[in-house]
Amino acid sequence: STLILTLFPYTTLFRSLQWGIRRGYVLTNVADVAEKPKKEPFLPHFYNLDKMKKLLDEVRGTQLEFAVVMACHYGLRRAEIVGLKWDAIDFQYKQIEIKHIVTEAVVDGHYQQISLDRAKTEKSLRTLPLLPSVEDLLLRMKTQQEDFEKIYGARYDHSFGGYIYLWPNGKRVKPTWVTHAFHRFLKETDPDNLIRFHDLRHSCATLMRHEGVPMEDIQRWLGHSSIVTTESVY
């Protein structure tokens, strides 16, 4: 039973066996008597302010720039970054609305991108201030998209119209590309300080915490469903 609990989350196993008992597939729930494995504390990796500034300088002008900027400044998840659309940007009132995501999954044996008009949880739906540096980047990207559309002409892919994070030919950037490209970029530029792309989200939150931002505000900024999640990590 100890081996089983190391392979499957305890709660998942317990609920699965309870489901089996209700339907007569199993007689007892062995998870009741099994020794529950101790949960190891999660220790996130993160960049300090100097490393983050260095990273932002190094990615400037690359295809990774938008993803890194949004992760560093807002702590956005990659699904939220790829899912951003132009209608989520309010240039007049200087706001960004996080309301749409793009994820990837295997459906019927085929690898697919899934677009959803909702974020991970209800509290993931949030409105954040449009920072001046981010606004400048977005305006530059908007101009570039219009230029590329003219350059590519009939070869331009209009399937992803409305999305912000596109390749020059109009195709949407994939979430997994962000992860792999970021790892390759760090291996080339800073191999001694390898972190995951998701760790930029941790970096953003950690810097906010160091600046004295209240935990409740960090929770809302990151879109955590519970303050417990925020406190357990930061």
XYZ file of N, CA and C in Angstrom, residues 47 51 54-55 58 181-196:
63
model
N 14.259 34.106 -9.803
C 15.294 35.088 -10.103
C 15.133 36.288 -9.176
N 18.806 39.594 -11.829
C 18.745 38.537 -12.839
C 17.545 38.720 -13.759
N 18.339 41.441 -16.223
C 19.281 40.916 -17.212
C 18.552 40.051 -18.242
N 17.643 39.208 -17.760
C 16.872 38.351 -18.659
C 16.015 39.180 -19.611
N 18.090 40.558 -22.343
C 18.587 39.560 -23.290
C 17.505 39.057 -24.245
N 11.464 26.659 -25.609
C 12.303 27.750 -26.114
C 12.986 28.488 -24.962
N 12.272 28.658 -23.872
C 12.863 29.338 -22.712
C 14.014 28.518 -22.149
N 13.837 27.204 -22.074
C 14.917 26.337 -21.572
C 16.138 26.413 -22.490
N 15.907 26.347 -23.801
C 17.034 26.433 -24.741
C 17.723 27.781 -24.636
N 16.942 28.837 -24.473
C 17.506 30.184 -24.379
C 18.425 30.307 -23.164
N 17.980 29.787 -22.017
C 18.805 29.872 -20.811
C 20.058 29.009 -20.925
N 19.957 27.860 -21.569
C 21.134 27.003 -21.741
C 22.212 27.710 -22.544
N 21.789 28.587 -23.442
C 22.744 29.326 -24.275
C 23.256 30.587 -23.597
N 22.403 31.246 -22.825
C 22.766 32.549 -22.266
C 23.158 32.525 -20.796
N 22.597 31.600 -20.018
C 22.867 31.570 -18.583
C 22.747 30.145 -18.045
N 23.618 29.228 -18.513
C 23.494 27.813 -18.149
C 23.658 27.532 -16.664
N 24.260 28.447 -15.912
C 24.472 28.230 -14.483
C 23.252 28.621 -13.647
N 22.265 29.222 -14.286
C 21.071 29.654 -13.562
C 19.804 29.189 -14.268
N 19.728 27.887 -14.538
C 18.573 27.349 -15.232
C 17.359 27.301 -14.312
N 16.261 27.870 -14.757
C 14.995 27.775 -14.057
C 13.925 27.402 -15.077
N 12.756 26.980 -14.600
C 11.646 26.708 -15.501
C 10.975 28.021 -15.893
